[in-house]
Coordinates of C-alpha atoms in Angstrom, one line a residue:
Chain A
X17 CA 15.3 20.1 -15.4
X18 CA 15.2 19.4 -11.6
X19 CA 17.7 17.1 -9.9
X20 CA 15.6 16.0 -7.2
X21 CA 11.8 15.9 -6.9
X22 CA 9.9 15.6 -3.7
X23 CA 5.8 15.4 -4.2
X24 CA 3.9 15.4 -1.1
X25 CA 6.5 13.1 0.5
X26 CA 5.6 11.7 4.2
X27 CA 7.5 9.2 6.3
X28 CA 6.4 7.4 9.2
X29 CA 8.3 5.2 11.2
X30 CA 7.0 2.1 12.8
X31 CA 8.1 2.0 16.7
X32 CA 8.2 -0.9 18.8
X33 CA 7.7 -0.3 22.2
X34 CA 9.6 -2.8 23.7
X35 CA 12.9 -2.7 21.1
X36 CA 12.6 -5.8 18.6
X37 CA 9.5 -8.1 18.3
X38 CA 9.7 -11.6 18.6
X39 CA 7.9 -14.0 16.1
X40 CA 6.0 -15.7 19.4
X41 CA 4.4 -11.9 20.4
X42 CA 3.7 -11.8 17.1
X43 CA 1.6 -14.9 16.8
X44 CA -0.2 -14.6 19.9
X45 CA -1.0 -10.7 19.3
X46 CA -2.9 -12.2 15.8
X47 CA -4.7 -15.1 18.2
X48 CA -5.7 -12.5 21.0
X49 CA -7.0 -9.1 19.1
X50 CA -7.0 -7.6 22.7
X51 CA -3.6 -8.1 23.1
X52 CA -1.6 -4.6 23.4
X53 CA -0.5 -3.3 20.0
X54 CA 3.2 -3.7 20.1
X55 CA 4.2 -0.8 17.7
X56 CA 3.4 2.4 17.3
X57 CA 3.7 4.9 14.2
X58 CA 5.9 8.5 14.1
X59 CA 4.9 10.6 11.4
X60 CA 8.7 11.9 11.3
X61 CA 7.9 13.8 7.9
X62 CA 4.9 15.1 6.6
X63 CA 3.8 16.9 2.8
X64 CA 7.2 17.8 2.0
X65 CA 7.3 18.9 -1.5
X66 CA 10.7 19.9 -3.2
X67 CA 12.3 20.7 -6.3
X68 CA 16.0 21.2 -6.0
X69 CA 17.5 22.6 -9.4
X70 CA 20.7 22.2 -11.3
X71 CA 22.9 24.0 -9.1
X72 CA 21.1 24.8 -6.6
X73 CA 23.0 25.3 -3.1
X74 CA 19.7 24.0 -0.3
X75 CA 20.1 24.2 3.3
X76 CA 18.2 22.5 5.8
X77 CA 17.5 23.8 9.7
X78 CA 15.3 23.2 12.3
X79 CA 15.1 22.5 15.8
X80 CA 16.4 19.2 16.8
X81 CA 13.9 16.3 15.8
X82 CA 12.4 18.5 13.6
X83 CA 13.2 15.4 10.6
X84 CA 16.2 17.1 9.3
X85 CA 18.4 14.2 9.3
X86 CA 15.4 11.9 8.3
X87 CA 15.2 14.0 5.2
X88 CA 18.4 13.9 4.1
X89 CA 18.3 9.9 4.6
X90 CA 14.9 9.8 2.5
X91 CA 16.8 12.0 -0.2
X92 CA 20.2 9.9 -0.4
X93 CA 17.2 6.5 -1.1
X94 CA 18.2 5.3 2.5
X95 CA 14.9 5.5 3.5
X96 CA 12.1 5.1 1.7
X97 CA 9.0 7.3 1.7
X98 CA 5.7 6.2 3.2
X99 CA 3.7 8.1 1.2
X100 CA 4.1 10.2 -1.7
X101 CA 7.1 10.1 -4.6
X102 CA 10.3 10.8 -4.7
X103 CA 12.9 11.1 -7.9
X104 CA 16.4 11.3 -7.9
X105 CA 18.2 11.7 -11.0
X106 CA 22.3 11.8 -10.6
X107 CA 24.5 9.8 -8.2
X108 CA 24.4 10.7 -4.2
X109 CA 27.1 10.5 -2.3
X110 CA 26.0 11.2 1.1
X111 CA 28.2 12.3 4.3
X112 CA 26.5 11.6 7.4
X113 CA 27.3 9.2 10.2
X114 CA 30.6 9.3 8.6
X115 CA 32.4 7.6 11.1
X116 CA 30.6 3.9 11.1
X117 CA 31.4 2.0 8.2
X118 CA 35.1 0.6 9.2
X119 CA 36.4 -3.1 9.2
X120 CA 37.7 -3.1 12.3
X121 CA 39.8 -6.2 11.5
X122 CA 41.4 -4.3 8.7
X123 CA 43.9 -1.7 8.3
X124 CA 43.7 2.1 7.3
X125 CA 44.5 1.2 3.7
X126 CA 42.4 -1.9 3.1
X127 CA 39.4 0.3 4.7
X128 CA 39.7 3.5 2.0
X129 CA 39.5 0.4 -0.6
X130 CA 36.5 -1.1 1.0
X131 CA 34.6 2.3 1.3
X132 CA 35.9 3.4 -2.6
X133 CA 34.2 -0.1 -3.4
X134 CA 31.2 0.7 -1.6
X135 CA 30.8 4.0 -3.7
X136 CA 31.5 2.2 -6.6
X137 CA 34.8 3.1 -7.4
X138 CA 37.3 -0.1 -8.7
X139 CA 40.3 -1.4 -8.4
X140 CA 41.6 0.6 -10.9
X141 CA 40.0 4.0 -10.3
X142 CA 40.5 3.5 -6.6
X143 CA 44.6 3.1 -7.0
X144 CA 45.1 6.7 -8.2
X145 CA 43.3 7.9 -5.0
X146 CA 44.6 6.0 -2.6
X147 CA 47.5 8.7 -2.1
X148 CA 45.7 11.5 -2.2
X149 CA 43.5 10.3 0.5
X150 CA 46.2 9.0 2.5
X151 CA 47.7 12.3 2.2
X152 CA 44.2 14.2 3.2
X153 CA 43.7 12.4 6.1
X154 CA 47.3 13.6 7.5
X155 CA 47.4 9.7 9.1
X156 CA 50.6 8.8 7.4
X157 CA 52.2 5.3 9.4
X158 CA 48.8 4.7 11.1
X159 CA 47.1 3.2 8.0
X160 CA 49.2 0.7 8.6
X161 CA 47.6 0.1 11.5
X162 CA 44.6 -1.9 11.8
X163 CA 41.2 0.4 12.2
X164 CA 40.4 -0.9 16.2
X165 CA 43.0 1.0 17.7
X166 CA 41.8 4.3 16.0
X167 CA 40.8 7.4 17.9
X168 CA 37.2 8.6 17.3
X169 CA 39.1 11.8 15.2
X170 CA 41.1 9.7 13.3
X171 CA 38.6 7.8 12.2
X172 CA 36.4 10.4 11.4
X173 CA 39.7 12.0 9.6
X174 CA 40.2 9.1 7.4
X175 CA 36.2 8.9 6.6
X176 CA 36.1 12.5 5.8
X177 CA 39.3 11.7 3.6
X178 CA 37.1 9.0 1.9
X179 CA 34.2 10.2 1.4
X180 CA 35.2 13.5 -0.1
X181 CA 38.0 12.0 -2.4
X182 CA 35.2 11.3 -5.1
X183 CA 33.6 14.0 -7.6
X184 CA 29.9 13.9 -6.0
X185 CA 26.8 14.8 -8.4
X186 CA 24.9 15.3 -5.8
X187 CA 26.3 16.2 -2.3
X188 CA 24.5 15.9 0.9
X189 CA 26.0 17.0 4.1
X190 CA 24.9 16.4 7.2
X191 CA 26.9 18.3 10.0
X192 CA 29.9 16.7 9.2
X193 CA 31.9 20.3 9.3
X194 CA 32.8 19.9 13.1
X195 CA 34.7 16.6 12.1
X196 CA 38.3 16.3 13.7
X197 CA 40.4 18.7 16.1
X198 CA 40.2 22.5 14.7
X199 CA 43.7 22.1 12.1
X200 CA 41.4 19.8 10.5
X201 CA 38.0 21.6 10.6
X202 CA 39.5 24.3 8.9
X203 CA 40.8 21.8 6.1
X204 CA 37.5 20.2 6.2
X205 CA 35.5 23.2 5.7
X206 CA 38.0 24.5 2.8
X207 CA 37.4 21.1 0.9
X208 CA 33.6 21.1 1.5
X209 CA 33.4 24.1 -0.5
X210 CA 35.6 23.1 -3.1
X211 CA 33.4 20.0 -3.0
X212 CA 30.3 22.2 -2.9
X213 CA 31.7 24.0 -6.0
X214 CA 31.7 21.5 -8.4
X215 CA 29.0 19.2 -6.9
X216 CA 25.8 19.5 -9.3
X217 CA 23.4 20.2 -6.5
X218 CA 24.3 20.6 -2.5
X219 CA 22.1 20.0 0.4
X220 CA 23.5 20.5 3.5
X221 CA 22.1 20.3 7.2
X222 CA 23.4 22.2 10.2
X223 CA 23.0 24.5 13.0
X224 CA 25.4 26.6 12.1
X225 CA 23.2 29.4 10.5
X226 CA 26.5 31.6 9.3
X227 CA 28.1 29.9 7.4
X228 CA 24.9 27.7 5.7
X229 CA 23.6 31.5 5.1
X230 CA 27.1 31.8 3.3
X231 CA 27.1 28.7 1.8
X232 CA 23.2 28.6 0.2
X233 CA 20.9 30.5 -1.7
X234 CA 18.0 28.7 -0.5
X235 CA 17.3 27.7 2.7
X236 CA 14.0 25.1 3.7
X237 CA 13.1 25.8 7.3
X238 CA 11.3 22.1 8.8
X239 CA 9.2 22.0 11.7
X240 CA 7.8 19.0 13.2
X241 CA 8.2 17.2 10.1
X242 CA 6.5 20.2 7.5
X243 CA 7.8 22.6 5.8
X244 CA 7.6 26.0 7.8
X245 CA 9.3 27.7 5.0
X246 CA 11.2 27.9 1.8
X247 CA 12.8 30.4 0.4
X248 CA 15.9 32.7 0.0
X249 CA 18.5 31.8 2.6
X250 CA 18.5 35.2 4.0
X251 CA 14.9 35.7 4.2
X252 CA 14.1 32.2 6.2
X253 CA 17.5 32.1 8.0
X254 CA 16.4 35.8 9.5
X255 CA 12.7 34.6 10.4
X256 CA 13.4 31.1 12.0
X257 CA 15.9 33.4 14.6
X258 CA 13.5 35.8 15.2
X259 CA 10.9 32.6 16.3
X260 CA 14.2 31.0 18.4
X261 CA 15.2 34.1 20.2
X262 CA 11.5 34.9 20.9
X263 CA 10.7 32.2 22.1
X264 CA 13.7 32.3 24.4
X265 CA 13.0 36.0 25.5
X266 CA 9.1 34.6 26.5
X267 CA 10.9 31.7 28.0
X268 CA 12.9 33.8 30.5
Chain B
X24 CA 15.2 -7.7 -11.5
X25 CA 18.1 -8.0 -13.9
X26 CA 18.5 -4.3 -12.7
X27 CA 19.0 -5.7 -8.9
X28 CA 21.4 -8.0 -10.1
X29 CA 23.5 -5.6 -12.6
X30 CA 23.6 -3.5 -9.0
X31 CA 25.2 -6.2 -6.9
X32 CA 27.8 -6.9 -10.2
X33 CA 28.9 -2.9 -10.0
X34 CA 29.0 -3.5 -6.2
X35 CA 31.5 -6.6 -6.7
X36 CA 34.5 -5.6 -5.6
X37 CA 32.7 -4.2 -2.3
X38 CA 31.6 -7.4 -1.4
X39 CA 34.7 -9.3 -2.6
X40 CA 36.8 -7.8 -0.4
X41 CA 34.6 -8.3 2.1
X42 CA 34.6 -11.8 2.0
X43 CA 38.6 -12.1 1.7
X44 CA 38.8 -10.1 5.2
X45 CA 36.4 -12.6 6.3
X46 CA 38.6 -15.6 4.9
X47 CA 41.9 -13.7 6.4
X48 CA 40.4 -12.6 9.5
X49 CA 39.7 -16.4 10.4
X50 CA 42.8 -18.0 9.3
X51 CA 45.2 -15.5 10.8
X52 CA 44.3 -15.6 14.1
X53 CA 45.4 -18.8 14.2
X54 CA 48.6 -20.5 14.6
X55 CA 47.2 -23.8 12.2
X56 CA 45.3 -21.6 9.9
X57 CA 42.7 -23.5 7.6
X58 CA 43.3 -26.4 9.9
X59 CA 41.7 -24.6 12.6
X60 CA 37.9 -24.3 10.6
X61 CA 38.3 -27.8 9.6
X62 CA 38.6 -29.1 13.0
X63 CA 35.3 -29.2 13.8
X64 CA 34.2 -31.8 10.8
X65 CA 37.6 -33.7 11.0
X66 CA 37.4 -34.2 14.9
X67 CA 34.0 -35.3 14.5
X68 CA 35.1 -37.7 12.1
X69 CA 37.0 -39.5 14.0
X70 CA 35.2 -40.1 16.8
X71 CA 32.2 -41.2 15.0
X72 CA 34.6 -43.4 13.0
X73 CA 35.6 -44.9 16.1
X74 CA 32.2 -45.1 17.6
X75 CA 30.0 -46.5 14.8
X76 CA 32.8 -48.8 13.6
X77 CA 32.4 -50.7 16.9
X78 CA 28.7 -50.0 17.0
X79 CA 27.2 -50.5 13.7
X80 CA 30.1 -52.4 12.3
X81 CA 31.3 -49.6 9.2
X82 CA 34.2 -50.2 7.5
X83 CA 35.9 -47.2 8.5
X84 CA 37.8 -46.9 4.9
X85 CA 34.6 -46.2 3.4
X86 CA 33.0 -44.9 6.5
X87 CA 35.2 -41.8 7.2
X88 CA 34.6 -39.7 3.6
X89 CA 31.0 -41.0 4.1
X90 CA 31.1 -38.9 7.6
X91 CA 33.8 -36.1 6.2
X92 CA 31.4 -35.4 3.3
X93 CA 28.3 -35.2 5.4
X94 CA 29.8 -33.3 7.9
X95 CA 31.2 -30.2 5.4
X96 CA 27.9 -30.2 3.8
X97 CA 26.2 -30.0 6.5
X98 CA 28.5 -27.6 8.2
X99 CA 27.8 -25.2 4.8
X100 CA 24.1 -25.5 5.7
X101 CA 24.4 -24.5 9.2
X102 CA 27.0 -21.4 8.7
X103 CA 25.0 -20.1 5.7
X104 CA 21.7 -20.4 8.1
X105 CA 23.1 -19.1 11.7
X106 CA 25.7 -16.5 9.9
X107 CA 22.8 -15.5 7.8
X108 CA 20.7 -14.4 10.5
X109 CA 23.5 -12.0 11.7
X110 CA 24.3 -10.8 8.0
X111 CA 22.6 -7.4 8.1
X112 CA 23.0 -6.3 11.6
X113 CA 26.7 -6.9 11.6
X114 CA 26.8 -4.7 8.4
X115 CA 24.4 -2.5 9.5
X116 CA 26.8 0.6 9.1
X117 CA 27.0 -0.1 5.7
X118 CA 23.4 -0.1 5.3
X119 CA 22.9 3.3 7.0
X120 CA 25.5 4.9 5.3
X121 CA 24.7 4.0 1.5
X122 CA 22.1 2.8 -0.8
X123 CA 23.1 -0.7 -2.0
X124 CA 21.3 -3.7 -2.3
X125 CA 20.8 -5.5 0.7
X126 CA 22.0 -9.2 -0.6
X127 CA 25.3 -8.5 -1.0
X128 CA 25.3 -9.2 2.8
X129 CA 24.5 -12.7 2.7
X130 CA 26.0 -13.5 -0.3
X131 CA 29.4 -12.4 1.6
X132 CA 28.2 -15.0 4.4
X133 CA 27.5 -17.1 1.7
X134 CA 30.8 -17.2 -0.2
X135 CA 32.4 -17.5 3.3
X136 CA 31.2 -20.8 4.1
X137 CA 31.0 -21.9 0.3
X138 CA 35.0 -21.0 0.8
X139 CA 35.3 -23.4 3.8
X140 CA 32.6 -26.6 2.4
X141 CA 35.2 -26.7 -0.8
X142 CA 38.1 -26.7 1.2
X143 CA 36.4 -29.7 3.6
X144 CA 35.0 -31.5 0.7
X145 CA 38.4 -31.4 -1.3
X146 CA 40.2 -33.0 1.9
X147 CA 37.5 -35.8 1.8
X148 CA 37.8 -36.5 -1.9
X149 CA 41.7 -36.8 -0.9
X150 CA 40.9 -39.2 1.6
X151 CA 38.8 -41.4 -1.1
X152 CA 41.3 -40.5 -3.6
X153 CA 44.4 -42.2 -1.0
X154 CA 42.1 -45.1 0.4
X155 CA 40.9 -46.3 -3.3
X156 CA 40.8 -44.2 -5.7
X157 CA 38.0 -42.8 -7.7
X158 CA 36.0 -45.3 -9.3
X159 CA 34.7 -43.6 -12.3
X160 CA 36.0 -39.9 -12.0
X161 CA 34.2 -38.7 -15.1
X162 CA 31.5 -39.0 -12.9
X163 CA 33.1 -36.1 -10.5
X164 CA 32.1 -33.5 -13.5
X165 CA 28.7 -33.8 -11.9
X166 CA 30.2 -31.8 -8.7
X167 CA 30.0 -28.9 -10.6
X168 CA 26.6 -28.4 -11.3
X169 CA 25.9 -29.5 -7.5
X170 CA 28.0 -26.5 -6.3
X171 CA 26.3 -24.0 -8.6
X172 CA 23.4 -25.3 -7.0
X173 CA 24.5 -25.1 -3.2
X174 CA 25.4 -21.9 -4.0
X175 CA 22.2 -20.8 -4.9
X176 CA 20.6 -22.5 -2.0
X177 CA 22.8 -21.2 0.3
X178 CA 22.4 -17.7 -0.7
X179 CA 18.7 -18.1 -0.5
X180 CA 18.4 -19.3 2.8
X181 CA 20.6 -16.8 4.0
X182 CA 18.7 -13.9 2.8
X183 CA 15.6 -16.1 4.1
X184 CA 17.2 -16.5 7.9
X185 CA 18.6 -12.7 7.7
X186 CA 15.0 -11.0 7.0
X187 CA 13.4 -13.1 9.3
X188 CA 15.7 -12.1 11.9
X189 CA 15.8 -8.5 11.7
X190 CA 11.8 -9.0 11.3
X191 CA 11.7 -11.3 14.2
X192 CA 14.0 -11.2 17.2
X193 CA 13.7 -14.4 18.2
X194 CA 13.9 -16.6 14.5
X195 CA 17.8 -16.8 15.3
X196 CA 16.7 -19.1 18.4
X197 CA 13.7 -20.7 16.2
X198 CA 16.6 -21.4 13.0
X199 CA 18.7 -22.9 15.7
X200 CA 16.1 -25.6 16.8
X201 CA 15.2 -26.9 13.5
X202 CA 18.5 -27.0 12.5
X203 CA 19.1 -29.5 15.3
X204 CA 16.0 -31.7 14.8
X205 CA 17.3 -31.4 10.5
X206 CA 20.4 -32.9 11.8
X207 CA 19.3 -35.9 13.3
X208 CA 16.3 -36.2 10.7
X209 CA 19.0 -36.0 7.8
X210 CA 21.0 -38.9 7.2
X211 CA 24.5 -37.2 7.9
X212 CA 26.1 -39.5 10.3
X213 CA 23.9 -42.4 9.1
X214 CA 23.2 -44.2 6.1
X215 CA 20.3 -43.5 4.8
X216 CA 20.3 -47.5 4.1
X217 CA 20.3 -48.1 7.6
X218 CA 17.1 -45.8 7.7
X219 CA 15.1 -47.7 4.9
X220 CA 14.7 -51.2 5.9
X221 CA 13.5 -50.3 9.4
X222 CA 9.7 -49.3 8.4
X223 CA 7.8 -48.9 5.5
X224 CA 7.4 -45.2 6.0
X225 CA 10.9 -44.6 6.2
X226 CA 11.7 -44.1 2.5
X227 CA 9.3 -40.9 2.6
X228 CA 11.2 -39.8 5.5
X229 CA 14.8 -39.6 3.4
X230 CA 13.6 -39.1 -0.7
X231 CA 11.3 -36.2 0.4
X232 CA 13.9 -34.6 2.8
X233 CA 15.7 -32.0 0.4
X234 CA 18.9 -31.8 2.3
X235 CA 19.3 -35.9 2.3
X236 CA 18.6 -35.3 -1.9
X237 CA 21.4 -32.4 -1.4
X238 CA 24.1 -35.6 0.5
X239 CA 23.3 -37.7 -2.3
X240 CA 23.8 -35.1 -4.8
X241 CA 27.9 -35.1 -3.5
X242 CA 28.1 -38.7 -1.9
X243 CA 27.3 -40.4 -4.9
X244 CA 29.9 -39.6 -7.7
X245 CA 32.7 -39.0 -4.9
X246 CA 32.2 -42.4 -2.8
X247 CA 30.3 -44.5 -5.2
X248 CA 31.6 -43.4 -8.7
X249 CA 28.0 -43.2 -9.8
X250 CA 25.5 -40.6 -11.1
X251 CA 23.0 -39.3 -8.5
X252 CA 19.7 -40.9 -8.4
X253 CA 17.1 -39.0 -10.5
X254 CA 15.1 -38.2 -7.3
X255 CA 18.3 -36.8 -5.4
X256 CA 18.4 -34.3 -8.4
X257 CA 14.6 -33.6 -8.2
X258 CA 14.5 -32.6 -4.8
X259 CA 17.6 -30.8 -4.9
X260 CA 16.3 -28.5 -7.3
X261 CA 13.1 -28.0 -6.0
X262 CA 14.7 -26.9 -3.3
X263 CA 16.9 -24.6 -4.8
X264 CA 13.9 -23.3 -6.6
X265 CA 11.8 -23.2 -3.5
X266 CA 14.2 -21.2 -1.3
X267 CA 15.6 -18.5 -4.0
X268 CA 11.4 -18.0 -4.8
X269 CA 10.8 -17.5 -1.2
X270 CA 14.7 -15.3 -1.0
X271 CA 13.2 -12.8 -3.5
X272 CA 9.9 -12.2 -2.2
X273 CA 11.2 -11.7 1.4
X274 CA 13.3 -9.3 -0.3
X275 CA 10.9 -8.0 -2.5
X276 CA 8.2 -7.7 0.7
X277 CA 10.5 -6.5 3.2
X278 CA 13.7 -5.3 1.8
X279 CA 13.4 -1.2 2.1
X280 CA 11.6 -1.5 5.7
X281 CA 14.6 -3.4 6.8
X282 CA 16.7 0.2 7.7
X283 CA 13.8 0.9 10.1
X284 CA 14.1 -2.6 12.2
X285 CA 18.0 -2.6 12.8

């Protein structure tokens, strides 16, 4: 029984050239056909078809814009597909972006409730983590404090902290390994793969091809929105160097 | 449907707590706390007391709740509108970062100002309370109802002002126009008495404005100690029925493509 199912997913995005549209533009481009078309349409994904397994351990790379993020957003039901159909069976809790998301009005405590509520954790369940997370994120008298006068690390310690305290289903990662000064990247990584242990099924995204080849037995390879390849992590990881460090040799 | 709304119930304490930041964040920055979001209606009470007492020659005993009333309800309009057109982009970060339905956001704008019209309105039914008394307060029982109501409508025109302005950049400025013109057109710091004698189209100008059906729906049982007129209660729920219809098919039209406009 598969966890997730992608079938011939595609995703475009609508662009507007000149930022937001305004109702007036709007009106007059529906009087005046001639009028410029004010959007325009990226196919950022294209026939993606998945099947991640219980227990599977999926990494994502590509070259940057290649739709890896956008993926991961379409998996976690952030963004919806265009085209196609997509299943998710299990809870998601996603890590990307992991730093936005704060009251800034609001201290370090109140924010770990907020977030717990937001992953659907209550009042009740979120007390019992409440120290444990405290404890993870090392901030000790800072929670105190309210969130505006946070460093970008501590704020991305204290969403890390967050984010991780629950038992995911299904995990996916984004990058969020180089999170903090290096003490706490090491602590990160260790709890990622105590996360990525018990996590039903893991799909992860970064560029850092060591430790994903480590980390996953299959790797999906995406390239201007397709799927260049899918396969076993060692296999794709090896061909999708070969391609970079060609190209760079032909480059120079 | 009764899925969508079983999703916002898990997400309750999310957007509880949300709200009572909100509620916190505005009281504690200042030195006179609730008195501070209360100015605005109070002030204007006054000096309209003082104005139209001279001009139109209102007993200001009975004048002042008239205007207090008017003023809160009007002021829960307005917030729920102009607030609601800001709902999703201020929690936009919350949006990008995990699945959850999108009306939690302006039903914490929502709650907000419903927090702040039942704190003006109670102050005005003290005022009525000290100057005379209630007339008939079983009659008051019908204020609950009313503010199931204004909740719903308030929700739904939030939603309705938020999609629009993430769809449209410049509704916000639109919203704030009509809002205007709906403030002069609605008999808040008028009689709508005053309105009816003048010209025989005039009564179609107040009974088919809903938000003039909405002022009679509180100014009734609070000033006169009467039930509201049968038409006050048809208008009012036609528009409660009118904006949540129009609430869930924005939602339903627009609600996933949202992520793309923000």
């Amino acid at each position: 029984m598969s966890v997730i199912q992608l079938d011939d997913v595609g995703l475009k995005f609508q662009v507007r050239r000149f930022g937001r549209i305004s109702l007036k533009e709007y009106l007059l481009q529906g009087l005046f056909r001639r009028a410029k078309k004010a959007t325009f349409e990226v196919q950022a994904l294209e026939h993606i078809d998945l099947c991640v397994e219980e227990g599977d351990r999926l990494g994502i790379i590509g070259h940057n814009g290649a739709g890896k993020s956008t993926l991961l957003k379409l998996l976690a039901g952030i963004y919806p597909p265009s085209s196609g159909h997509r299943r998710v069976d299990g809870r998601v809790s996603a890590l990307f972006d992991i730093a936005l998301g704060f009251e800034h009005d609001a201290s370090g405590w109140e924010n770990i409730c907020y977030r717990g509520f937001l992953q659907g954790e209550t009042p009740r369940s979120i007390r019992a983590k409440m120290q444990p997370i405290a404890d993870f994120s090392e901030l000790g008298d800072f929670l105190n404090m309210s969130v505006r006068y946070y460093s970008a690390g501590m704020m991305v310690r204290l969403a890390f902290s967050i984010a991780t305290a629950i038992e995911p289903e299904i995990l996916i990662v984004d990058e969020v390994l180089a999170a903090g000064d290096l003490a706490f990247q090491t602590k990160a990584r260790e709890k990622m793969k105590h996360l990525i242990s018990r996590a039903r099924a893991v799909i992860v995204v970064s560029h850092d091809l060591a430790s994903l080849e480590l980390m996953c037995d299959r790797v999906l390879w995406l390239d201007h929105g397709h799927v260049r390849q899918l396969g076993p992590a060692k296999e794709v990881i090896a061909a999708y160097t070969q391609e970079v460090s060609g190209g760079a040799r032909q480059a120079a | 449907m009764t899925g969508y709304f079983s999703e916002i119930w898990r997400l309750r304490y999310f957007w509880m707590a949300l709200v009572r930041i909100d509620l916190r964040n505005r009281y504690r920055r200042s030195v006179i706390g609730i008195g501070w979001s209360l100015l605005h209606p109070i002030a204007m009470t006054v000096v309209l007391c003082v104005v139209f007492s001279q001009l139109f020659r209102q007993d200001i005993r009975t004048f002042a709740p008239f205007l207090l009333s008017g003023l809160t309800l009007w002021g829960f309009i307005t917030a729920v509108v102009m607030q609601g057109c800001q709902c999703f982009f201020v929690s936009e970060s919350y949006i990008r970062q995990q699945r959850a339905p999108l009306a939690i956001y302006p039903l914490r704008t929502t709650l907000g100002a419903g927090f702040h019209f039942v704190l003006g309105f109670g102050i005005a039914a003290m005022l009525v309370w000290c100057v005379r008394g209630f007339g008939n307060p079983p009659v008051l029982l019908s204020l609950i109802p009313t503010l199931a109501l204004l909740f719903v409508i308030g929700w739904s025109l939030a939603i309705c002002a938020g999609v629009a302005n993430v769809m449209f950049q410049d509704s916000q400025h639109l919203i704030e126009v009509l809002m205007q013109v709906l403030f002069y057109a609605t008999p808040i710091i008028y009689r709508p008495e005053m309105l009816l004698e003048r010209h025989p189209l005039m009564p179609w100008f107040v009974f088919l404005n809903p938000f003039a059906a909405l002022l009679e729906l509180i100014r009734k049982p609070l000033l006169d100690g009467v039930l509201p007129a049968p038409w006050a209660i048809d208008m009012s729920l036609a528009l409660a029925v009118a904006a949540a219809a129009m609430a869930a098919l924005a939602l339903r039209r627009f609600e996933k493509r949202m992520i793309f406009y923000l």
